[in-house]
mmCIF file of C-alpha atoms in Angstrom:
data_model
loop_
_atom_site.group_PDB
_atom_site.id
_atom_site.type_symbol
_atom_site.label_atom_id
_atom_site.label_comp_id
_atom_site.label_asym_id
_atom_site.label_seq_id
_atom_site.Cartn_x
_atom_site.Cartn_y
_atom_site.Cartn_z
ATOM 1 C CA UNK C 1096 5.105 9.654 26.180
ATOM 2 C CA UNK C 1097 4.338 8.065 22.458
ATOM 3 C CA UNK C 1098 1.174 5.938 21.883
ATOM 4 C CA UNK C 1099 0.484 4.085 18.474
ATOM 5 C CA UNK C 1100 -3.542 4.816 17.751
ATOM 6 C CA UNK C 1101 -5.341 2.601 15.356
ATOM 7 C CA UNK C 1102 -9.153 2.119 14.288
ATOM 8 C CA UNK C 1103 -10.223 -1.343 15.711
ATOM 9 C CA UNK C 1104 -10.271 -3.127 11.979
ATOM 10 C CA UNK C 1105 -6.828 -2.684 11.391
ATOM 11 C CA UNK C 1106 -5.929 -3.260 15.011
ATOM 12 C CA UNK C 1107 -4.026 -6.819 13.837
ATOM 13 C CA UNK C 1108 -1.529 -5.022 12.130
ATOM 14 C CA UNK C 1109 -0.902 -2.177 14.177
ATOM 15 C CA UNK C 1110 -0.432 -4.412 17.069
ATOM 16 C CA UNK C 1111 2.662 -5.914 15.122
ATOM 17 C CA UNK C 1112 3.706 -2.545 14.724
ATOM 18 C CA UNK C 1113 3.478 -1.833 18.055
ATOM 19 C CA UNK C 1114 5.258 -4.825 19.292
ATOM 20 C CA UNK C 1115 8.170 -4.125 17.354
ATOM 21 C CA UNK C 1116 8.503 -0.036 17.822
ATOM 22 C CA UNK C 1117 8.065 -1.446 22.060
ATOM 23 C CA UNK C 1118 4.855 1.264 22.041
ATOM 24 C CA UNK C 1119 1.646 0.577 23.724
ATOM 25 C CA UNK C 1120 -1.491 0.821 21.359
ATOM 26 C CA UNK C 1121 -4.868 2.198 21.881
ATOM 27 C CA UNK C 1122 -7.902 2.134 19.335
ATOM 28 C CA UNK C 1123 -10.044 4.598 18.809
ATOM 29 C CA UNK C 1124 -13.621 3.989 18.207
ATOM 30 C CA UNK C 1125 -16.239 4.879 15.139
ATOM 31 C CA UNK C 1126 -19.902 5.656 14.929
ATOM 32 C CA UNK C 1127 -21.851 5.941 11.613
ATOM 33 C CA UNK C 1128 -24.819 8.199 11.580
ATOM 34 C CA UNK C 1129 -27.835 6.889 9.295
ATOM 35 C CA UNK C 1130 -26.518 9.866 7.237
ATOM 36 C CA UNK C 1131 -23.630 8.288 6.736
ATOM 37 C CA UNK C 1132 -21.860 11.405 8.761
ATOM 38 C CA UNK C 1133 -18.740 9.760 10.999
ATOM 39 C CA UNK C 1134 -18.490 10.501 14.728
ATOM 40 C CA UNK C 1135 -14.660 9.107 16.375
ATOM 41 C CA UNK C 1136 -14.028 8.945 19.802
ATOM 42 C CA UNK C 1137 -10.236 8.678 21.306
ATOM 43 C CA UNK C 1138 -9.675 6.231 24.057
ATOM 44 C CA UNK C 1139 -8.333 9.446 25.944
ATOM 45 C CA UNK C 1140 -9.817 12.294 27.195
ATOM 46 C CA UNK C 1141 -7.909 15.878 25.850
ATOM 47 C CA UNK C 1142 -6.107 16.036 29.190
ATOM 48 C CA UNK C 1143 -4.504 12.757 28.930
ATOM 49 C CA UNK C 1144 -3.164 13.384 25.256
ATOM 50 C CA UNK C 1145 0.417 12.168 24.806
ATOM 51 C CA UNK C 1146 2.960 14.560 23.795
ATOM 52 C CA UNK C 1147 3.497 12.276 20.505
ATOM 53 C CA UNK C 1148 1.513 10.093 18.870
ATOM 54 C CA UNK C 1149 1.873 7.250 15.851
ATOM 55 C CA UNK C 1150 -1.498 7.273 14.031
ATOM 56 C CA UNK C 1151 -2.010 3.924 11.751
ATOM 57 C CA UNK C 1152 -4.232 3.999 9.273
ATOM 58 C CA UNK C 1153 -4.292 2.430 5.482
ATOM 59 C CA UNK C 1154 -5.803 4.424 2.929
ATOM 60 C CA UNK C 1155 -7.634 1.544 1.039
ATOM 61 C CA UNK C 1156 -11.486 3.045 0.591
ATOM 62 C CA UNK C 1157 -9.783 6.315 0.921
ATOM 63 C CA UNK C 1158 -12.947 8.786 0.495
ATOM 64 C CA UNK C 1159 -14.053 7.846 4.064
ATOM 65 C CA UNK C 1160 -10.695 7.431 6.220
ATOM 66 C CA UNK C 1161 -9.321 10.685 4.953
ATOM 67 C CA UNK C 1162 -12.276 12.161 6.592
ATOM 68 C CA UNK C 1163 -11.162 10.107 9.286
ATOM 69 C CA UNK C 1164 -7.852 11.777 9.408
ATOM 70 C CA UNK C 1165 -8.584 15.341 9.169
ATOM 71 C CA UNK C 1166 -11.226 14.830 12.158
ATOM 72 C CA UNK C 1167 -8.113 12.545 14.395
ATOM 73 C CA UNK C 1168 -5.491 15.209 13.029
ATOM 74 C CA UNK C 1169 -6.799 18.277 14.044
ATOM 75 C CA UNK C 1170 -8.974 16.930 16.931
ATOM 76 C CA UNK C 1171 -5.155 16.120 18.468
ATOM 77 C CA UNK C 1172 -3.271 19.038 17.911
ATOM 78 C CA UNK C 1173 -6.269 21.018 19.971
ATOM 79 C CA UNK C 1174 -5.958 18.815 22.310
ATOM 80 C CA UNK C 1175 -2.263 19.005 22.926
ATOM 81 C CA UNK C 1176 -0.272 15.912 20.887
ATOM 82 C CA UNK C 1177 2.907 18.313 20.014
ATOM 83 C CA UNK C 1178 4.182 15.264 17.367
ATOM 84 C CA UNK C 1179 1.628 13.512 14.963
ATOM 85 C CA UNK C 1180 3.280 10.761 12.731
ATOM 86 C CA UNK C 1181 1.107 8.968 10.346
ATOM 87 C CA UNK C 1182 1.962 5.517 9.018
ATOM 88 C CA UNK C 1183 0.170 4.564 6.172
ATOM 89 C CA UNK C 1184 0.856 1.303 4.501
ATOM 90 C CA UNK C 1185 -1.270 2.312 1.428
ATOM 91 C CA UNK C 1186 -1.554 5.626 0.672
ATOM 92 C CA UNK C 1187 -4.169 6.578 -2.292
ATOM 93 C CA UNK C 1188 -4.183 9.557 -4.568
ATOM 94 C CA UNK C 1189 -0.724 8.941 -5.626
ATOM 95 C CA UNK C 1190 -1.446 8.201 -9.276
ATOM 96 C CA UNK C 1191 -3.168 11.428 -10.649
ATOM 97 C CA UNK C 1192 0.142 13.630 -10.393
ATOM 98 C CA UNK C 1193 -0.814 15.191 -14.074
ATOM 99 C CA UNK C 1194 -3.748 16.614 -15.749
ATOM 100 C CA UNK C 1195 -3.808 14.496 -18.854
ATOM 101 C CA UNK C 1196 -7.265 16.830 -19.811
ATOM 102 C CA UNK C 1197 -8.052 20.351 -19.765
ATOM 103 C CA UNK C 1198 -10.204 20.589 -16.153
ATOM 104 C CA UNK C 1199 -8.378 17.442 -14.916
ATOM 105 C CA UNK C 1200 -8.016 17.717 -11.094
ATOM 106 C CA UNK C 1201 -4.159 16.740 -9.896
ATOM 107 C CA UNK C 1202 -4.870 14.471 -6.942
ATOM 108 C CA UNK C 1203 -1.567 14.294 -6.136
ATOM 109 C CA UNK C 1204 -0.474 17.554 -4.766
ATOM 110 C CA UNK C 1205 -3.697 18.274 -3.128
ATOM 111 C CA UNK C 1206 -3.614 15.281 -1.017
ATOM 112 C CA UNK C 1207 0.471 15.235 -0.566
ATOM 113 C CA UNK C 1208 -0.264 18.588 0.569
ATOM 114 C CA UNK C 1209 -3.391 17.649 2.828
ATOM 115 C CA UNK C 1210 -0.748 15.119 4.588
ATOM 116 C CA UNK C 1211 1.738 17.615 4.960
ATOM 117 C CA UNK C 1212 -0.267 19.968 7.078
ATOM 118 C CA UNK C 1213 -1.743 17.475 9.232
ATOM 119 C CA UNK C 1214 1.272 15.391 9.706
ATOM 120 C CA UNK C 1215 4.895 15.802 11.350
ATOM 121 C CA UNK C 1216 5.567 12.746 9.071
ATOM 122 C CA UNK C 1217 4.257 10.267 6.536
ATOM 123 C CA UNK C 1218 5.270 6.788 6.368
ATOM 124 C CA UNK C 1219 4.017 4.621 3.307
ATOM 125 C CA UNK C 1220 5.107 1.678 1.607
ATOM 126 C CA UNK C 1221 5.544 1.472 -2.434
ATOM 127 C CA UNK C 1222 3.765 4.624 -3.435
ATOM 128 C CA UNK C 1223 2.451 4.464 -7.029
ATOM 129 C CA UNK C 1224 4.604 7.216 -8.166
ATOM 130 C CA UNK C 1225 5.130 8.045 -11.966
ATOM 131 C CA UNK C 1226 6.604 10.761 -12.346
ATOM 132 C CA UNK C 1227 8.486 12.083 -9.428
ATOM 133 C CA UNK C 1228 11.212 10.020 -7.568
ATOM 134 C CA UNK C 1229 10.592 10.733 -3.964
ATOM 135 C CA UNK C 1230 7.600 11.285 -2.230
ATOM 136 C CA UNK C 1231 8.291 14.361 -0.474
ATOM 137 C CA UNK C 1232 8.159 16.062 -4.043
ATOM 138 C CA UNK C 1233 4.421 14.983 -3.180
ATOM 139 C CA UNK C 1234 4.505 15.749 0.568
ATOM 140 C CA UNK C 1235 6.571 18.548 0.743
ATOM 141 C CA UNK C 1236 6.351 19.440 4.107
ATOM 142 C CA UNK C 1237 7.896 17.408 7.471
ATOM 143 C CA UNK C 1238 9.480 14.249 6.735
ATOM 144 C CA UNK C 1239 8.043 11.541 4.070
ATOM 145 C CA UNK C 1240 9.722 8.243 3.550
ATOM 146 C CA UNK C 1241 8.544 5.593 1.128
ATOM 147 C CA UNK C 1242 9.703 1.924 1.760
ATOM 148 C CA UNK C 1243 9.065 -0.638 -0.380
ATOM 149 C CA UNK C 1244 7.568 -4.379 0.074
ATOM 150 C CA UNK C 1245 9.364 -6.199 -2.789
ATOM 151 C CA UNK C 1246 12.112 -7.206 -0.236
ATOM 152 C CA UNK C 1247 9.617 -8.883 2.206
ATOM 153 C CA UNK C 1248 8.187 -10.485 -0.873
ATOM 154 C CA UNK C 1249 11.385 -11.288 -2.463
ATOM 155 C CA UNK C 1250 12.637 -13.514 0.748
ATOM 156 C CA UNK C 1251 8.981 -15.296 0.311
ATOM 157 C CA UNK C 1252 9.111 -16.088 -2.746
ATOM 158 C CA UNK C 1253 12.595 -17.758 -2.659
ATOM 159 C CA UNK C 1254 11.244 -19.944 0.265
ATOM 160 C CA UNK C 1255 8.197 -20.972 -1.798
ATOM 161 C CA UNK C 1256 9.987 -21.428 -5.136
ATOM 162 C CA UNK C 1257 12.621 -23.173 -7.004
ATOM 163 C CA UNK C 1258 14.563 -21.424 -9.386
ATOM 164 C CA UNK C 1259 11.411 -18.776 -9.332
ATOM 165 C CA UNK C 1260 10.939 -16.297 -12.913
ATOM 166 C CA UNK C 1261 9.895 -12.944 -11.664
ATOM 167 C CA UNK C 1262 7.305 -11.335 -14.042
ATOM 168 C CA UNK C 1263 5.789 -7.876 -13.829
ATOM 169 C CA UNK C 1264 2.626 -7.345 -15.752
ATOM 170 C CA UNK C 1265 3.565 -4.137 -17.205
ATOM 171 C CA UNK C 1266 6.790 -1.298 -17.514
ATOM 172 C CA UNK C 1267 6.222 0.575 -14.520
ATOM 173 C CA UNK C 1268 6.632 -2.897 -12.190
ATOM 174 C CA UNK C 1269 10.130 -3.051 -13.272
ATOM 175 C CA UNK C 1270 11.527 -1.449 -10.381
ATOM 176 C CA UNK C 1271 9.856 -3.691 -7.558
ATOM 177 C CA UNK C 1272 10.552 -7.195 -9.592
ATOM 178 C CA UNK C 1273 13.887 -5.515 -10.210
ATOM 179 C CA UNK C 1274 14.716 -4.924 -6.802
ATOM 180 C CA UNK C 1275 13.328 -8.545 -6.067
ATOM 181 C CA UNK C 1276 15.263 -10.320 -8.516
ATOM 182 C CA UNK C 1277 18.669 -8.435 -7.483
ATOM 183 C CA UNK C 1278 17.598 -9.815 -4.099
ATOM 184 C CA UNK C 1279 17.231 -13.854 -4.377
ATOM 185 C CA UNK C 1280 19.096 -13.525 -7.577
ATOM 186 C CA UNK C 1281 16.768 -15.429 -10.384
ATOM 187 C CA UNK C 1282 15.551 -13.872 -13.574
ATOM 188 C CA UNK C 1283 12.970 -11.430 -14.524
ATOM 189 C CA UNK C 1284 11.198 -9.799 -17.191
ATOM 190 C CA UNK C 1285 8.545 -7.162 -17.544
ATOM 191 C CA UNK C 1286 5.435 -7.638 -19.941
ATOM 192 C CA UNK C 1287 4.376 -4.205 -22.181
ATOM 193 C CA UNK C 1288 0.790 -3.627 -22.142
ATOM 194 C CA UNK C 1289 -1.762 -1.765 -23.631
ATOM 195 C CA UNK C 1290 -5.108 -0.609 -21.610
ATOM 196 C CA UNK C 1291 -8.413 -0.016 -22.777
ATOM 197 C CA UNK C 1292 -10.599 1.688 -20.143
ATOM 198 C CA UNK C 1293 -10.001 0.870 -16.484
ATOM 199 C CA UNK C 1294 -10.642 -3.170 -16.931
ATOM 200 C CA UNK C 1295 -9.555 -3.893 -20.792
ATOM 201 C CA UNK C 1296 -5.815 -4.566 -20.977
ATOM 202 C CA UNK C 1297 -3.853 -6.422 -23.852
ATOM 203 C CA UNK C 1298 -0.381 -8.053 -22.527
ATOM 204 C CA UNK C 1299 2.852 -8.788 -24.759
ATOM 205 C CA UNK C 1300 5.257 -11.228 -22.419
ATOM 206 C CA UNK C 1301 8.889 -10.521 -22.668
ATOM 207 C CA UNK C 1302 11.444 -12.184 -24.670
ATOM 208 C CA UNK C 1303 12.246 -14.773 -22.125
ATOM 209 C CA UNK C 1304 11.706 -19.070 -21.914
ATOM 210 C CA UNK C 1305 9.005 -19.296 -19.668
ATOM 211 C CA UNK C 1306 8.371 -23.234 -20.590
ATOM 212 C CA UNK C 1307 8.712 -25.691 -17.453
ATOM 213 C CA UNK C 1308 9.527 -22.510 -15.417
ATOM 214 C CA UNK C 1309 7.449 -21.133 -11.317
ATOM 215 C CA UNK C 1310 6.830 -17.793 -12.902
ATOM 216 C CA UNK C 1311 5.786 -15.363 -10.326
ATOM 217 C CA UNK C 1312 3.805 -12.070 -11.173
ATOM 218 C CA UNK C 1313 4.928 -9.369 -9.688
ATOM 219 C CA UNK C 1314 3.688 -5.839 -9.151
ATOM 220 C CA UNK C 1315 3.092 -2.920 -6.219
ATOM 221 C CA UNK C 1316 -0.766 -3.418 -6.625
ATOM 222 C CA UNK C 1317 -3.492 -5.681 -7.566
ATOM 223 C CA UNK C 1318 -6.643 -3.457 -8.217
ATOM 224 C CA UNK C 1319 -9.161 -4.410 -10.876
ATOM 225 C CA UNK C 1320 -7.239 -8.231 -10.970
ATOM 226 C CA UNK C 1321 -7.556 -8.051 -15.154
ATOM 227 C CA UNK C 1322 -3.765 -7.549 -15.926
ATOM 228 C CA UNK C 1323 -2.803 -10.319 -13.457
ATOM 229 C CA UNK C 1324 -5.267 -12.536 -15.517
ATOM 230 C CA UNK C 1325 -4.254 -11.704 -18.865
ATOM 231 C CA UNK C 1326 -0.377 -12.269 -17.801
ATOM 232 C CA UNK C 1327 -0.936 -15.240 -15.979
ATOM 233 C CA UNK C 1328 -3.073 -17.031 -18.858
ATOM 234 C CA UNK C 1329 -0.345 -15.743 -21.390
ATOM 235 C CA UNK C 1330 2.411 -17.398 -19.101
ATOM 236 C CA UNK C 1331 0.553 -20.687 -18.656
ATOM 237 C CA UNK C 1332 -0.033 -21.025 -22.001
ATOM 238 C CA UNK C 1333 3.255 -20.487 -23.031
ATOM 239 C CA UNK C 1334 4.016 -23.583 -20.970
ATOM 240 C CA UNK C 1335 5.102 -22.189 -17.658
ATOM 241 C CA UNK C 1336 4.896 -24.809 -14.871
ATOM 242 C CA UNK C 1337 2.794 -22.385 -12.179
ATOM 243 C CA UNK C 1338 1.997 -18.942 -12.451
ATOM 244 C CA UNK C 1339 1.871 -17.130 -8.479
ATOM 245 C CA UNK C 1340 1.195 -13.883 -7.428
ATOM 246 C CA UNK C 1341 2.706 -11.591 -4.977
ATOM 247 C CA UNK C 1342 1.511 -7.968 -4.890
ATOM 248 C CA UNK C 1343 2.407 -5.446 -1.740
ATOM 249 C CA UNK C 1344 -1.203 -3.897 -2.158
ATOM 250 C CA UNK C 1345 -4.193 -6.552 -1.967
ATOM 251 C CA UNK C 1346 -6.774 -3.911 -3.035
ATOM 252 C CA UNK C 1347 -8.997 -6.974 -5.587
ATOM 253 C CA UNK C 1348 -11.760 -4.439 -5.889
ATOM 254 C CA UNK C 1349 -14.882 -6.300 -7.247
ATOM 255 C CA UNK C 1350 -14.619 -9.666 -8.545
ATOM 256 C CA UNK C 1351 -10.754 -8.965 -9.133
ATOM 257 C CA UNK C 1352 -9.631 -12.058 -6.939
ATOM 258 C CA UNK C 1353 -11.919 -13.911 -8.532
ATOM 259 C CA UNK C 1354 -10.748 -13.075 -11.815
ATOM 260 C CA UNK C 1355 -7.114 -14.057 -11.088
ATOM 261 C CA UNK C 1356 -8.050 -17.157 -9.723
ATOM 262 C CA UNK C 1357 -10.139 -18.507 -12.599
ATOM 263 C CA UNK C 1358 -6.716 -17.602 -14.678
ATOM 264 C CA UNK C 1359 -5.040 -20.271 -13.363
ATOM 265 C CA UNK C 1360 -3.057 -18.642 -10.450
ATOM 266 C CA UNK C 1361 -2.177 -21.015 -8.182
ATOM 267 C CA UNK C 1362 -1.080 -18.981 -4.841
ATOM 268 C CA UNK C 1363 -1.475 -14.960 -3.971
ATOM 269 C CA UNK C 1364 0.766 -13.682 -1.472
ATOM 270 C CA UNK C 1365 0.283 -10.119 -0.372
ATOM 271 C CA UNK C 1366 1.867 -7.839 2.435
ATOM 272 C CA UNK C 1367 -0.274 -6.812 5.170
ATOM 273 C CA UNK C 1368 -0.120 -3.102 4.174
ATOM 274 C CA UNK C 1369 -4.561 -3.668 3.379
ATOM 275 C CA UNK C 1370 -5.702 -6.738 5.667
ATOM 276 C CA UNK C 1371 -7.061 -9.250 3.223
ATOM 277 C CA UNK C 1372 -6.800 -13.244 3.230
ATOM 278 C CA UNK C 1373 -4.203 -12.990 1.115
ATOM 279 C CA UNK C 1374 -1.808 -11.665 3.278
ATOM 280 C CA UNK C 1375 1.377 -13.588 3.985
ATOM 281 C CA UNK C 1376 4.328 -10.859 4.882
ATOM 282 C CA UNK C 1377 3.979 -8.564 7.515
ATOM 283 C CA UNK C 1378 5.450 -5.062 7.251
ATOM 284 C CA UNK C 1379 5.713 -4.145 10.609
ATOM 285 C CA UNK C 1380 9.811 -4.921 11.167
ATOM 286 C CA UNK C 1381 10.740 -2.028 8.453
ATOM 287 C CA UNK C 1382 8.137 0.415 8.884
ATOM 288 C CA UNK C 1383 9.524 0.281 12.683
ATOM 289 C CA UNK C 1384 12.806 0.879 11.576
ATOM 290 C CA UNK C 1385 11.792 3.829 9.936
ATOM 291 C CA UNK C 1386 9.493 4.778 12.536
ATOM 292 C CA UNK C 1387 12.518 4.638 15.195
ATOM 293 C CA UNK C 1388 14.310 7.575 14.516
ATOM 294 C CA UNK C 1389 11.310 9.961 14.417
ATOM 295 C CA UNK C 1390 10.010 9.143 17.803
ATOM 296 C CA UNK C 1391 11.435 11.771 20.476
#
């Protein structure tokens, strides 16, 4: 027996997952001490535990669910579950895979490794990989597959534009507006850009005729919202027609949503890989198809 397990707030997209892998779905449920100190309860006791078991859970405000995960992890290999698969849309900690400073801490490895010995497999969706080319070089135990959301975005965008220009905001979005373009078959370019501290970025816009064009901004994440703006406001005032964005990862942290908005953005489309209003692809038919040849 497989069940897909979930935590009740992202129950909306698990329940797509579930419909399309055919698996029933349970939630489990949280509890917050006025220490702040986490207490989960399964919707099973430990003699009803499956024999495998899909755990869904994004890793958006990562410091608390991957408290969640060690607690769910080992609580169900005690317990019996012989198989624990994890999908997670977003998976954080990806970034820091070098120590750029003496004392640095490499994020990367300790948390691919953290995955690996609580998981059978990992299941993500665009990883914000720089320096490796597969993710099990971060995981590098059980199996870990990385899928990407610029084809779910790609079909949207050709549905919602004419003759669309895919942008990314800077060099390492090449390979998802890349893979887009290739897709619906329009044109593309990549801006360079230069950052200063975590929410000061200058933007150069590639050597491409953006005048009268639906120029679409393209990237695997929208975090701080600040690169977005600056591209966007370049774009528009280089005379493009409508500047959109579609981003796999609605993170928006702060008043990053905001910011992109007041740029002069006129839609934001985002995959439901972090629930947000945004959100106008869902994942769930390709992470099942990944997900379908790992279930026994």
């Amino acid at each position: 027996m497989t069940i897909l397990l979930c935590s009740p707030d992202e129950k909306a997209a698990a329940e797509r997952l579930a419909n399309a892998c055919k698996l029933p779905l349970l939630c489990y449920q949280q509890h917050r001490f006025p220490d702040d100190e986490l207490k989960l309860t399964l919707p099973f006791a430990d003699g009803d535990a499956p024999t495998q078991l899909v755990l869904y859970r994004s890793l958006d405000r990562p410091n608390d669910k991957l408290v969640e995960l060690i607690l769910l992890a080992k609580h169900l290999r005690g317990c019996g579950v012989k198989r624990v698969l994890l999908v997670v849309p977003y998976l954080a900690y990806m970034r820091q895979d070098i120590a750029f400073y003496p004392g640095e801490i490499v994020s990367q490895k300790i948390i691919g490794s953290l995955l690996a010995d609580l998981f059978d497999a990992v299941i993500t969706v665009d990883p914000h990989l720089h320096r490796i080319e597969h993710l099990r070089e971060a995981i590098p135990r059980g199996d870990a597959i990385a899928l990407s959301g610029a084809p779910r975005l790609a079909d949207l965008i050709a549905e919602k534009c004419q003759q669309p220009l895919l942008i990314g905001p800077d060099a390492e979005s090449r390979q998802w507006v890349e893979l887009a373009a290739a897709r619906i078959v329009c044109d593309y370019g990549v801006c360079s850009k230069v950052r200063h501290g975590d929410k000061e970025v200058v933007i150069a816009l590639p050597d491409v005729a953006v005048s009268g064009r639906q120029v679409v901004l393209m990237d695997d994440v929208a975090s701080s919202g600040r690169t977005m703006a600056r591209a966007a406001e370049q774009l528009l005032a280089a005379g493009a027609a409508s500047v959109d964005v579609a981003v796999t990862h609605a993170l928006f942290a702060g008043d990053a949503l905001a910011t992109i908005q007041q740029a002069g953005v006129r839609h934001i489309w985002s995959t439901d890989c972090i629930a947000h209003d945004s959100n106008a692809i869902s994942m769930a038919p390709i992470l099942a198809e990944a997900l379908a040849p790992l279930l026994i």
